[in-house]
C-alpha cells in the first residue's frame, strides 16, 4: 500500500472518474459491483463515460434508462448482463480474439483512464491477487492511469500472473461480500448428457483439455473418470474440474508447458471452486495473452478444444456470437483454441451444439441467418458434435461435409436439409450420413 494510503468509501473512490473518461471494469466473478454502482450514482454529473469489459456478473445493471446519456458500454464480450445495452444506441461490441485484447490497452488503441478491479487483501509483502479473473485485467491495470481496487477478503488468492503490489493501486475500498456464483451442473438434460458422452469418446489418455463455459463442458468432465494423465490448459474452468484434479485424473504429467500445473485465465463457479483455488499452487491463473496464444496452445499434446455454437451451416461455417444481427455473446477464445488444438500433435478442435434450439429450430442450417457473424470459418472447423453423433469435416469438400452434417442433424429437419442440399449442389440423396456415424 502506498505511503499514507487508507481505505475509502466507494463513493469517494469513484470521484476520480470524469466525463469523457474510458473506464475498465474487471469481469466475471471479479466484477466490482459496488464500485460500478457508486460510479453510476453519479450519472447526473457525468457524460460520455465509456465502459469497457468482457463478461460481467453479479448485481450490476448497465441498461437503466437514466444511465444511457451518461455511459456508453463498449463490450469486448457480450453477456446476459450487457446484452441489451450492447445492442442499443448506448453500447456496442468490438469483435476481437480474446488473446489480442491486452494489445488494445498496451498499444493505446483503447487508452484507459481508470481501471476498477476486485482483489484479495494485501499479503505481508503488500501483494494483492486478481483472484478469479486475471485474463485481460492484468494488462488493464498496467495500462490505466488510475487504479481503484475493491479489496474483498472473500476473493481467493490465486497463483500465476495476477499478483499486484498495492503500490500500483491508487485507491482502495474495503468490501466483504460474496462473489457471484454459477452452477452449470444443474442444467444437464438428456441431450447434453449424450453430447458429453460423444465428446468424451474422442478424448485420449494424456490429452490436454480446453473447455468453454456451460453445461456441455461440465457434462464432458463427468464422463472422464476412466481416463488417465489428462492436462488442463483452458481459458476458464468451473467446479467440474475439481474432482478430476483431486483424483489425479488431471495431473498435467504429459504437458510440455507448465507440466504438473493446471493453467487457466479465469474461473466461474460456486464457492467450492473459489475455496479450491485459494492459495493452491497446482493452479496457475495467467494472462490471457499467454493462455490463448496459439503458439503456446499447440505445444501441448493432444489438445482437446471444446467450444459451442449458435448455428452452423452446411459448409461448416460456425456462428457462435450472434443471432442474425443481434449480438448475443462474442468471439472470445474460440478461434484461439480451435486453431491451437488443430495444430497440436494429436489434437482435436470440437464444436459441440444441440441439434435444435429450445423452440425446436434446427441449429444445422442451409445458410447462416442474415447478418450472422462467422466466428470459426469453414477452413478452421474440424470436429462437430450433436446428440446424434460426431463428424470430422477436416479434408472434406463442400458436398461431403454437408452430407455429414445432415447425418447428425435432428431427424425432424433432415428432409428439409436434404432439399436444401439438392437446391445448392444437385444430385440425389444417396450417400447421406447415417445418424451417429463417425466421419
CSV table of C-alpha atoms in Angstrom, one decimal:
chain,number,residue,atom,x,y,z
A,1,UNK,CA,0.0,0.0,0.0
A,2,UNK,CA,1.3,3.4,-0.9
A,3,UNK,CA,2.6,5.6,2.0
A,4,UNK,CA,-0.3,7.0,4.0
A,5,UNK,CA,-2.8,5.2,1.8
A,6,UNK,CA,-6.1,4.3,3.5
A,7,UNK,CA,-9.3,2.6,2.7
A,8,UNK,CA,-12.0,4.9,1.5
A,9,UNK,CA,-15.7,4.5,0.7
A,10,UNK,CA,-16.7,3.6,-2.8
A,11,UNK,CA,-18.4,7.0,-3.3
A,12,UNK,CA,-15.1,8.7,-2.6
A,13,UNK,CA,-13.0,6.4,-4.7
A,14,UNK,CA,-15.1,6.9,-7.9
A,15,UNK,CA,-14.8,10.7,-7.7
A,16,UNK,CA,-11.7,10.3,-9.9
A,17,UNK,CA,-14.0,9.4,-12.9
A,18,UNK,CA,-14.6,12.4,-15.1
A,19,UNK,CA,-16.8,13.0,-18.2
A,20,UNK,CA,-15.1,11.6,-21.3
A,21,UNK,CA,-13.1,9.0,-19.4
A,22,UNK,CA,-12.7,5.4,-20.5
A,23,UNK,CA,-13.1,3.1,-17.6
A,24,UNK,CA,-12.1,-0.6,-17.5
A,25,UNK,CA,-14.4,-2.9,-15.4
A,26,UNK,CA,-12.9,-6.2,-14.0
A,27,UNK,CA,-15.0,-9.1,-15.3
A,28,UNK,CA,-16.6,-12.4,-14.4
A,29,UNK,CA,-16.7,-13.4,-10.7
A,30,UNK,CA,-14.4,-10.4,-10.0
A,31,UNK,CA,-16.9,-7.8,-11.2
A,32,UNK,CA,-16.6,-4.9,-8.6
A,33,UNK,CA,-20.3,-4.3,-8.4
A,34,UNK,CA,-20.1,-1.8,-5.5
A,35,UNK,CA,-17.7,0.4,-7.4
A,36,UNK,CA,-19.8,0.2,-10.6
A,37,UNK,CA,-22.9,1.2,-8.6
A,38,UNK,CA,-21.1,4.1,-6.9
A,39,UNK,CA,-20.0,5.4,-10.3
A,40,UNK,CA,-23.4,5.0,-11.8
A,41,UNK,CA,-24.9,7.0,-8.9
A,42,UNK,CA,-23.1,10.0,-10.4
A,43,UNK,CA,-24.9,9.7,-13.7
A,44,UNK,CA,-26.4,13.2,-13.4
A,45,UNK,CA,-23.0,14.8,-13.3
A,46,UNK,CA,-21.2,12.6,-15.8
A,47,UNK,CA,-21.4,12.4,-19.6
A,48,UNK,CA,-19.8,10.3,-22.3
A,49,UNK,CA,-18.0,7.9,-20.0
A,50,UNK,CA,-17.0,4.8,-21.9
A,51,UNK,CA,-17.1,1.5,-20.1
A,52,UNK,CA,-15.1,-1.5,-21.4
A,53,UNK,CA,-15.1,-5.1,-20.1
A,54,UNK,CA,-15.6,-8.7,-21.0
A,55,UNK,CA,-18.2,-10.8,-19.2
A,56,UNK,CA,-19.7,-9.2,-16.1
A,57,UNK,CA,-21.6,-11.0,-13.4
A,58,UNK,CA,-23.4,-10.1,-10.2
A,59,UNK,CA,-25.7,-7.3,-9.1
A,60,UNK,CA,-25.0,-4.8,-11.8
A,61,UNK,CA,-27.3,-3.0,-14.3
A,62,UNK,CA,-25.9,-1.3,-17.4
A,63,UNK,CA,-29.3,-0.8,-19.1
A,64,UNK,CA,-31.3,1.5,-16.9
A,65,UNK,CA,-32.6,4.4,-19.0
A,66,UNK,CA,-31.2,7.0,-16.6
A,67,UNK,CA,-27.6,5.8,-17.4
A,68,UNK,CA,-27.9,5.9,-21.1
A,69,UNK,CA,-27.0,9.6,-21.6
A,70,UNK,CA,-24.0,9.3,-19.2
A,71,UNK,CA,-22.4,5.9,-20.0
A,72,UNK,CA,-21.6,4.1,-23.2
A,73,UNK,CA,-20.9,0.4,-22.8
A,74,UNK,CA,-18.2,-0.8,-25.3
A,75,UNK,CA,-18.2,-4.5,-24.8
A,76,UNK,CA,-15.3,-6.8,-25.6
A,77,UNK,CA,-17.6,-9.8,-24.9
A,78,UNK,CA,-21.4,-9.6,-24.5
A,79,UNK,CA,-23.0,-11.5,-21.6
A,80,UNK,CA,-26.5,-11.6,-20.2
A,81,UNK,CA,-25.9,-8.6,-18.1
A,82,UNK,CA,-24.8,-6.4,-21.0
A,83,UNK,CA,-26.8,-7.9,-23.9
A,84,UNK,CA,-29.5,-5.3,-24.0
A,85,UNK,CA,-27.2,-2.3,-23.8
A,86,UNK,CA,-24.6,-3.7,-26.3
A,87,UNK,CA,-27.4,-3.9,-28.8
A,88,UNK,CA,-28.7,-0.4,-28.1
A,89,UNK,CA,-27.7,3.2,-29.0
A,90,UNK,CA,-25.8,3.3,-25.7
A,91,UNK,CA,-23.5,0.4,-26.4
A,92,UNK,CA,-21.6,-1.7,-29.0
A,93,UNK,CA,-19.4,-4.7,-29.4
A,94,UNK,CA,-15.7,-4.9,-30.5
A,95,UNK,CA,-15.1,-8.2,-32.5
A,96,UNK,CA,-11.7,-9.4,-31.3
A,97,UNK,CA,-9.9,-12.6,-30.3
A,98,UNK,CA,-9.7,-12.8,-26.5
A,99,UNK,CA,-5.9,-13.3,-26.8
A,100,UNK,CA,-5.5,-9.9,-28.5
A,101,UNK,CA,-7.5,-7.8,-26.1
A,102,UNK,CA,-4.4,-6.9,-24.0
A,103,UNK,CA,-2.9,-5.3,-27.1
A,104,UNK,CA,-5.7,-2.8,-27.2
A,105,UNK,CA,-4.5,-1.5,-23.8
A,106,UNK,CA,-0.8,-1.9,-24.2
A,107,UNK,CA,-0.7,-0.2,-27.6
A,108,UNK,CA,-3.1,2.6,-26.5
A,109,UNK,CA,-5.7,1.7,-29.1
A,110,UNK,CA,-8.1,1.8,-26.1
A,111,UNK,CA,-6.3,4.1,-23.6
A,112,UNK,CA,-7.6,3.6,-20.1
A,113,UNK,CA,-8.2,6.5,-17.7
A,114,UNK,CA,-9.4,4.3,-14.9
A,115,UNK,CA,-9.4,0.6,-14.0
A,116,UNK,CA,-11.9,-0.7,-11.5
A,117,UNK,CA,-10.8,-4.1,-10.2
A,118,UNK,CA,-11.5,-6.5,-7.3
A,119,UNK,CA,-8.6,-8.1,-5.4
A,120,UNK,CA,-7.7,-10.1,-2.4
A,121,UNK,CA,-6.3,-8.3,0.7
A,122,UNK,CA,-2.6,-7.4,0.6
A,123,UNK,CA,-0.3,-10.2,2.0
A,124,UNK,CA,2.6,-9.5,4.3
A,125,UNK,CA,4.6,-8.3,1.4
A,126,UNK,CA,2.0,-5.9,0.1
A,127,UNK,CA,0.8,-8.1,-2.8
A,128,UNK,CA,-2.9,-8.4,-3.8
A,129,UNK,CA,-4.3,-11.0,-6.2
A,130,UNK,CA,-6.7,-10.5,-9.1
A,131,UNK,CA,-8.1,-13.8,-7.9
A,132,UNK,CA,-10.7,-15.4,-10.1
A,133,UNK,CA,-10.1,-13.2,-13.2
A,134,UNK,CA,-6.6,-12.5,-14.4
A,135,UNK,CA,-7.4,-12.7,-18.2
A,136,UNK,CA,-7.3,-9.1,-19.6
A,137,UNK,CA,-7.3,-7.4,-16.2
A,138,UNK,CA,-3.5,-7.6,-15.6
A,139,UNK,CA,-3.0,-5.7,-18.9
A,140,UNK,CA,-5.6,-3.1,-18.0
A,141,UNK,CA,-4.1,-2.5,-14.5
A,142,UNK,CA,-0.7,-1.9,-16.1
A,143,UNK,CA,-2.1,0.5,-18.7
A,144,UNK,CA,-4.6,2.5,-16.7
A,145,UNK,CA,-3.7,6.0,-15.4
A,146,UNK,CA,-5.6,5.4,-12.2
A,147,UNK,CA,-6.4,2.1,-10.5
A,148,UNK,CA,-9.3,1.6,-8.0
A,149,UNK,CA,-9.4,-1.7,-6.2
A,150,UNK,CA,-12.2,-3.2,-4.3
A,151,UNK,CA,-10.4,-5.3,-1.6
A,152,UNK,CA,-12.5,-8.3,-0.7
A,153,UNK,CA,-11.4,-10.9,1.9
A,154,UNK,CA,-13.7,-13.4,0.0
A,155,UNK,CA,-11.6,-13.1,-3.2
A,156,UNK,CA,-9.3,-16.1,-3.4
A,157,UNK,CA,-5.6,-15.5,-3.7
A,158,UNK,CA,-4.5,-17.3,-6.8
A,159,UNK,CA,-1.1,-18.2,-8.1
A,160,UNK,CA,0.2,-17.0,-11.5
A,161,UNK,CA,0.2,-13.6,-13.2
A,162,UNK,CA,-2.4,-11.9,-11.1
A,163,UNK,CA,-0.3,-10.5,-8.2
A,164,UNK,CA,-0.4,-6.7,-8.0
A,165,UNK,CA,1.6,-4.8,-5.4
A,166,UNK,CA,-0.5,-2.4,-3.5
A,167,UNK,CA,1.9,0.4,-4.6
A,168,UNK,CA,0.3,0.1,-8.1
A,169,UNK,CA,-3.2,0.7,-6.6
A,170,UNK,CA,-4.2,4.4,-6.3
A,171,UNK,CA,-7.4,4.0,-4.3
A,172,UNK,CA,-8.6,1.1,-2.2
A,173,UNK,CA,-12.1,0.3,-1.0
A,174,UNK,CA,-12.8,-2.4,1.6
A,175,UNK,CA,-15.8,-4.6,0.8
A,176,UNK,CA,-16.5,-8.0,2.4
A,177,UNK,CA,-19.1,-9.6,0.1
A,178,UNK,CA,-19.8,-12.9,-1.7
A,179,UNK,CA,-18.6,-13.5,-5.2
A,180,UNK,CA,-21.2,-14.2,-7.9
A,181,UNK,CA,-21.8,-18.0,-8.2
A,182,UNK,CA,-22.9,-20.1,-11.2
A,183,UNK,CA,-23.7,-23.8,-11.1
A,184,UNK,CA,-23.7,-25.4,-14.6
A,185,UNK,CA,-24.3,-29.0,-13.4
A,186,UNK,CA,-28.0,-28.4,-12.7
A,187,UNK,CA,-28.7,-27.7,-16.3
A,188,UNK,CA,-27.8,-31.0,-17.8
A,189,UNK,CA,-30.6,-32.9,-19.6
A,190,UNK,CA,-30.6,-35.9,-21.9
A,191,UNK,CA,-29.4,-34.0,-24.9
A,192,UNK,CA,-26.4,-32.5,-23.0
A,193,UNK,CA,-25.6,-35.9,-21.5
A,194,UNK,CA,-25.5,-37.6,-24.9
A,195,UNK,CA,-23.3,-34.8,-26.3
A,196,UNK,CA,-21.0,-35.2,-23.3
A,197,UNK,CA,-20.6,-38.9,-24.0
A,198,UNK,CA,-19.8,-38.4,-27.6
A,199,UNK,CA,-17.1,-35.9,-26.8
A,200,UNK,CA,-15.6,-38.0,-24.0
A,201,UNK,CA,-15.2,-40.8,-26.5
A,202,UNK,CA,-12.9,-38.6,-28.6
A,203,UNK,CA,-10.6,-37.8,-25.7
A,204,UNK,CA,-7.5,-40.0,-25.3
A,205,UNK,CA,-5.4,-40.5,-22.2
A,206,UNK,CA,-2.7,-37.9,-21.9
A,207,UNK,CA,-4.8,-35.2,-23.6
A,208,UNK,CA,-4.7,-31.5,-22.7
A,209,UNK,CA,-8.2,-30.1,-22.1
A,210,UNK,CA,-9.7,-26.7,-23.0
A,211,UNK,CA,-13.3,-26.3,-22.2
A,212,UNK,CA,-15.6,-23.3,-22.7
A,213,UNK,CA,-18.4,-22.2,-20.4
A,214,UNK,CA,-21.6,-24.0,-19.9
A,215,UNK,CA,-23.4,-27.3,-19.3
A,216,UNK,CA,-21.8,-29.3,-22.1
A,217,UNK,CA,-18.2,-28.9,-20.9
A,218,UNK,CA,-19.4,-29.7,-17.4
A,219,UNK,CA,-21.0,-32.9,-18.7
A,220,UNK,CA,-17.8,-33.9,-20.6
A,221,UNK,CA,-15.9,-33.7,-17.4
A,222,UNK,CA,-18.3,-36.1,-15.7
A,223,UNK,CA,-17.5,-38.7,-18.3
A,224,UNK,CA,-13.8,-38.7,-17.8
A,225,UNK,CA,-13.4,-40.8,-14.7
A,226,UNK,CA,-11.9,-43.7,-16.6
A,227,UNK,CA,-9.2,-41.5,-18.2
A,228,UNK,CA,-5.6,-41.1,-17.2
A,229,UNK,CA,-2.9,-38.4,-17.1
A,230,UNK,CA,-5.0,-35.6,-18.5
A,231,UNK,CA,-3.8,-32.0,-18.6
A,232,UNK,CA,-5.6,-28.7,-18.3
A,233,UNK,CA,-4.8,-25.5,-20.4
A,234,UNK,CA,-8.0,-23.6,-20.7
A,235,UNK,CA,-9.1,-20.0,-20.7
A,236,UNK,CA,-11.7,-20.8,-18.0
A,237,UNK,CA,-12.9,-23.6,-15.7
A,238,UNK,CA,-15.6,-24.3,-13.3
A,239,UNK,CA,-16.5,-26.8,-10.5
A,240,UNK,CA,-16.4,-29.8,-12.8
A,241,UNK,CA,-12.7,-29.7,-12.8
A,242,UNK,CA,-12.2,-30.2,-9.1
A,243,UNK,CA,-12.9,-34.0,-8.7
A,244,UNK,CA,-10.7,-34.8,-11.7
A,245,UNK,CA,-7.8,-32.9,-10.1
A,246,UNK,CA,-8.4,-34.4,-6.6
A,247,UNK,CA,-8.4,-38.0,-8.0
A,248,UNK,CA,-5.3,-37.4,-10.1
A,249,UNK,CA,-7.1,-37.9,-13.5
A,250,UNK,CA,-5.9,-34.4,-14.3
A,251,UNK,CA,-2.3,-34.4,-13.2
A,252,UNK,CA,-0.7,-32.5,-16.1
A,253,UNK,CA,2.1,-35.0,-16.4
A,254,UNK,CA,2.1,-35.2,-20.2
A,255,UNK,CA,2.1,-31.5,-20.9
A,256,UNK,CA,5.2,-29.9,-22.4
A,257,UNK,CA,4.4,-26.5,-20.9
A,258,UNK,CA,3.5,-25.9,-17.3
A,259,UNK,CA,4.0,-29.6,-16.5
A,260,UNK,CA,2.3,-30.5,-13.3
A,261,UNK,CA,0.2,-27.4,-13.2
A,262,UNK,CA,-3.4,-26.7,-14.4
A,263,UNK,CA,-3.4,-23.4,-16.3
A,264,UNK,CA,-6.4,-21.1,-16.8
A,265,UNK,CA,-7.1,-17.4,-17.2
A,266,UNK,CA,-10.4,-17.0,-15.2
A,267,UNK,CA,-12.9,-19.1,-13.3
A,268,UNK,CA,-16.6,-19.0,-12.7
A,269,UNK,CA,-18.4,-21.4,-10.4
A,270,UNK,CA,-19.6,-21.9,-6.9
A,271,UNK,CA,-17.9,-21.0,-3.6
A,272,UNK,CA,-16.5,-24.6,-3.6
A,273,UNK,CA,-14.4,-23.6,-6.6
A,274,UNK,CA,-13.2,-20.3,-5.2
A,275,UNK,CA,-12.1,-22.1,-2.0
A,276,UNK,CA,-10.4,-24.8,-4.0
A,277,UNK,CA,-8.2,-22.4,-6.0
A,278,UNK,CA,-7.4,-20.2,-3.0
A,279,UNK,CA,-3.6,-20.3,-2.4
A,280,UNK,CA,-3.5,-23.6,-4.4
A,281,UNK,CA,-0.1,-24.0,-6.2
A,282,UNK,CA,-1.5,-26.6,-8.5
A,283,UNK,CA,-3.5,-23.9,-10.3
A,284,UNK,CA,-1.9,-21.1,-12.4
A,285,UNK,CA,-4.2,-18.2,-13.4
A,286,UNK,CA,-2.4,-16.4,-16.1
A,287,UNK,CA,-2.6,-13.5,-18.6
A,288,UNK,CA,-4.9,-14.3,-21.5
A,289,UNK,CA,-2.2,-13.3,-24.0
A,290,UNK,CA,-0.3,-16.4,-22.8
A,291,UNK,CA,-3.1,-18.8,-22.1
A,292,UNK,CA,-4.8,-18.2,-25.5
A,293,UNK,CA,-1.7,-17.8,-27.6
A,294,UNK,CA,-2.0,-20.3,-30.5
A,295,UNK,CA,1.8,-20.8,-30.4
A,296,UNK,CA,1.6,-21.8,-26.7
A,297,UNK,CA,-1.5,-24.0,-27.1
A,298,UNK,CA,-0.1,-26.1,-29.9
A,299,UNK,CA,3.0,-27.1,-27.9
A,300,UNK,CA,1.0,-29.3,-25.5
A,301,UNK,CA,0.0,-32.8,-26.7
A,302,UNK,CA,-3.5,-33.9,-27.9
A,303,UNK,CA,-5.2,-30.6,-27.1
A,304,UNK,CA,-8.9,-31.1,-27.0
A,305,UNK,CA,-10.6,-27.8,-27.6
A,306,UNK,CA,-14.4,-28.0,-26.8
A,307,UNK,CA,-16.4,-25.0,-27.9
A,308,UNK,CA,-20.1,-24.2,-28.6
A,309,UNK,CA,-22.1,-22.6,-31.4
A,310,UNK,CA,-25.4,-20.9,-32.0
A,311,UNK,CA,-25.7,-22.4,-35.5
A,312,UNK,CA,-23.6,-24.0,-38.2
A,313,UNK,CA,-24.3,-24.0,-42.0
A,314,UNK,CA,-23.9,-27.0,-44.3
A,315,UNK,CA,-20.5,-25.9,-45.4
A,316,UNK,CA,-19.2,-25.7,-41.8
A,317,UNK,CA,-19.3,-22.0,-41.1
A,318,UNK,CA,-19.8,-21.6,-37.4
A,319,UNK,CA,-21.8,-18.7,-35.9
A,320,UNK,CA,-21.1,-18.5,-32.2
A,321,UNK,CA,-21.6,-14.9,-31.2
A,322,UNK,CA,-24.8,-13.5,-32.8
A,323,UNK,CA,-28.4,-14.4,-33.7
A,324,UNK,CA,-28.6,-12.7,-37.0
A,325,UNK,CA,-27.6,-9.1,-36.4
A,326,UNK,CA,-28.3,-9.4,-32.6
A,327,UNK,CA,-25.1,-9.5,-30.7
A,328,UNK,CA,-25.6,-12.4,-28.3
A,329,UNK,CA,-22.0,-13.0,-27.0
A,330,UNK,CA,-18.6,-12.6,-28.6
A,331,UNK,CA,-15.7,-14.2,-30.4
A,332,UNK,CA,-13.9,-14.9,-27.1
A,333,UNK,CA,-11.3,-17.5,-27.2
A,334,UNK,CA,-13.0,-20.0,-29.6
A,335,UNK,CA,-10.7,-19.3,-32.6
A,336,UNK,CA,-7.6,-19.1,-30.4
A,337,UNK,CA,-8.2,-22.7,-29.2
A,338,UNK,CA,-9.7,-24.1,-32.4
A,339,UNK,CA,-6.5,-23.2,-34.2
A,340,UNK,CA,-4.2,-24.2,-31.4
A,341,UNK,CA,-5.8,-27.6,-31.0
A,342,UNK,CA,-5.8,-28.2,-34.7
A,343,UNK,CA,-2.0,-27.6,-34.8
A,344,UNK,CA,-1.3,-29.6,-31.6
A,345,UNK,CA,0.1,-33.1,-32.2
A,346,UNK,CA,-2.9,-35.4,-31.9
A,347,UNK,CA,-5.2,-32.5,-31.1
A,348,UNK,CA,-8.9,-32.2,-31.9
A,349,UNK,CA,-10.9,-29.0,-32.3
A,350,UNK,CA,-14.5,-29.7,-31.4
A,351,UNK,CA,-17.7,-27.6,-32.0
A,352,UNK,CA,-20.5,-29.0,-29.8
A,353,UNK,CA,-24.1,-28.0,-30.0
A,354,UNK,CA,-27.6,-29.4,-29.5
A,355,UNK,CA,-29.2,-30.2,-32.9
A,356,UNK,CA,-32.1,-27.9,-32.2
A,357,UNK,CA,-32.9,-24.8,-30.1
A,358,UNK,CA,-35.3,-24.8,-27.2
A,359,UNK,CA,-38.1,-23.9,-29.7
A,360,UNK,CA,-37.2,-26.9,-32.0
A,361,UNK,CA,-35.4,-24.9,-34.7
A,362,UNK,CA,-32.5,-26.6,-36.3
A,363,UNK,CA,-29.1,-25.4,-35.4
A,364,UNK,CA,-27.6,-27.0,-38.5
A,365,UNK,CA,-28.9,-24.8,-41.3
A,366,UNK,CA,-28.5,-24.4,-45.1
A,367,UNK,CA,-27.3,-20.8,-44.6
A,368,UNK,CA,-26.5,-18.7,-41.6
A,369,UNK,CA,-29.0,-16.0,-40.7
A,370,UNK,CA,-28.7,-12.7,-42.4
A,371,UNK,CA,-26.2,-10.6,-40.5
A,372,UNK,CA,-24.8,-13.6,-38.5
A,373,UNK,CA,-21.1,-13.4,-37.6
A,374,UNK,CA,-18.7,-16.2,-38.7
A,375,UNK,CA,-16.6,-16.9,-35.6
A,376,UNK,CA,-15.0,-20.1,-36.9
A,377,UNK,CA,-14.5,-20.3,-40.7
A,378,UNK,CA,-15.2,-23.5,-42.6
A,379,UNK,CA,-11.5,-23.7,-43.2
A,380,UNK,CA,-10.9,-24.0,-39.5
A,381,UNK,CA,-13.7,-26.2,-38.4
A,382,UNK,CA,-12.8,-29.9,-37.8
A,383,UNK,CA,-15.0,-32.0,-35.5
A,384,UNK,CA,-18.7,-31.2,-35.0
A,385,UNK,CA,-20.8,-33.0,-32.3
A,386,UNK,CA,-24.6,-33.1,-31.6
A,387,UNK,CA,-26.6,-35.6,-29.6
A,388,UNK,CA,-27.0,-37.6,-32.8
A,389,UNK,CA,-23.3,-38.2,-33.5
A,390,UNK,CA,-19.8,-37.0,-34.4
A,391,UNK,CA,-18.4,-35.9,-37.7
A,392,UNK,CA,-14.9,-34.8,-38.8
A,393,UNK,CA,-15.1,-32.2,-41.6
A,394,UNK,CA,-11.3,-31.8,-42.0
A,395,UNK,CA,-10.4,-32.5,-45.6
A,396,UNK,CA,-14.0,-32.9,-46.8
A,397,UNK,CA,-15.3,-31.0,-49.8
A,398,UNK,CA,-18.5,-28.9,-49.6
A,399,UNK,CA,-20.8,-31.8,-50.6
A,400,UNK,CA,-19.2,-34.3,-48.3
A,401,UNK,CA,-19.3,-32.0,-45.3
A,402,UNK,CA,-23.0,-31.1,-46.0
A,403,UNK,CA,-23.9,-34.8,-46.1
A,404,UNK,CA,-22.0,-35.4,-42.9
A,405,UNK,CA,-23.7,-32.6,-41.0
A,406,UNK,CA,-27.2,-33.6,-42.2
A,407,UNK,CA,-26.4,-37.0,-40.7
A,408,UNK,CA,-26.1,-35.5,-37.2
A,409,UNK,CA,-29.0,-33.0,-37.6
A,410,UNK,CA,-32.3,-33.6,-35.7
A,411,UNK,CA,-34.4,-36.2,-37.6
A,412,UNK,CA,-37.3,-33.8,-37.9
A,413,UNK,CA,-35.1,-31.4,-40.0
A,414,UNK,CA,-33.1,-33.8,-42.2
A,415,UNK,CA,-35.6,-33.9,-45.0
A,416,UNK,CA,-35.6,-30.1,-45.3
A,417,UNK,CA,-31.8,-30.0,-45.1
A,418,UNK,CA,-31.6,-32.6,-47.9
A,419,UNK,CA,-33.8,-30.5,-50.1
A,420,UNK,CA,-31.5,-27.5,-49.4
A,421,UNK,CA,-28.6,-29.7,-50.4
A,422,UNK,CA,-30.2,-30.6,-53.7
A,423,UNK,CA,-31.0,-27.0,-54.5
A,424,UNK,CA,-27.4,-26.0,-53.8
A,425,UNK,CA,-25.5,-29.0,-55.1
A,426,UNK,CA,-27.9,-31.1,-57.2
A,427,UNK,CA,-27.7,-34.9,-57.2
A,428,UNK,CA,-29.7,-37.4,-55.3
A,429,UNK,CA,-29.8,-38.4,-51.6
A,430,UNK,CA,-27.5,-41.5,-52.0
A,431,UNK,CA,-24.6,-41.2,-49.6
A,432,UNK,CA,-26.1,-39.1,-46.8
A,433,UNK,CA,-24.5,-40.0,-43.5
A,434,UNK,CA,-26.5,-42.1,-41.1
A,435,UNK,CA,-27.2,-40.8,-37.6
A,436,UNK,CA,-24.3,-41.2,-35.2
A,437,UNK,CA,-21.8,-42.3,-37.8
A,438,UNK,CA,-18.3,-41.0,-37.2
A,439,UNK,CA,-17.0,-39.5,-40.4
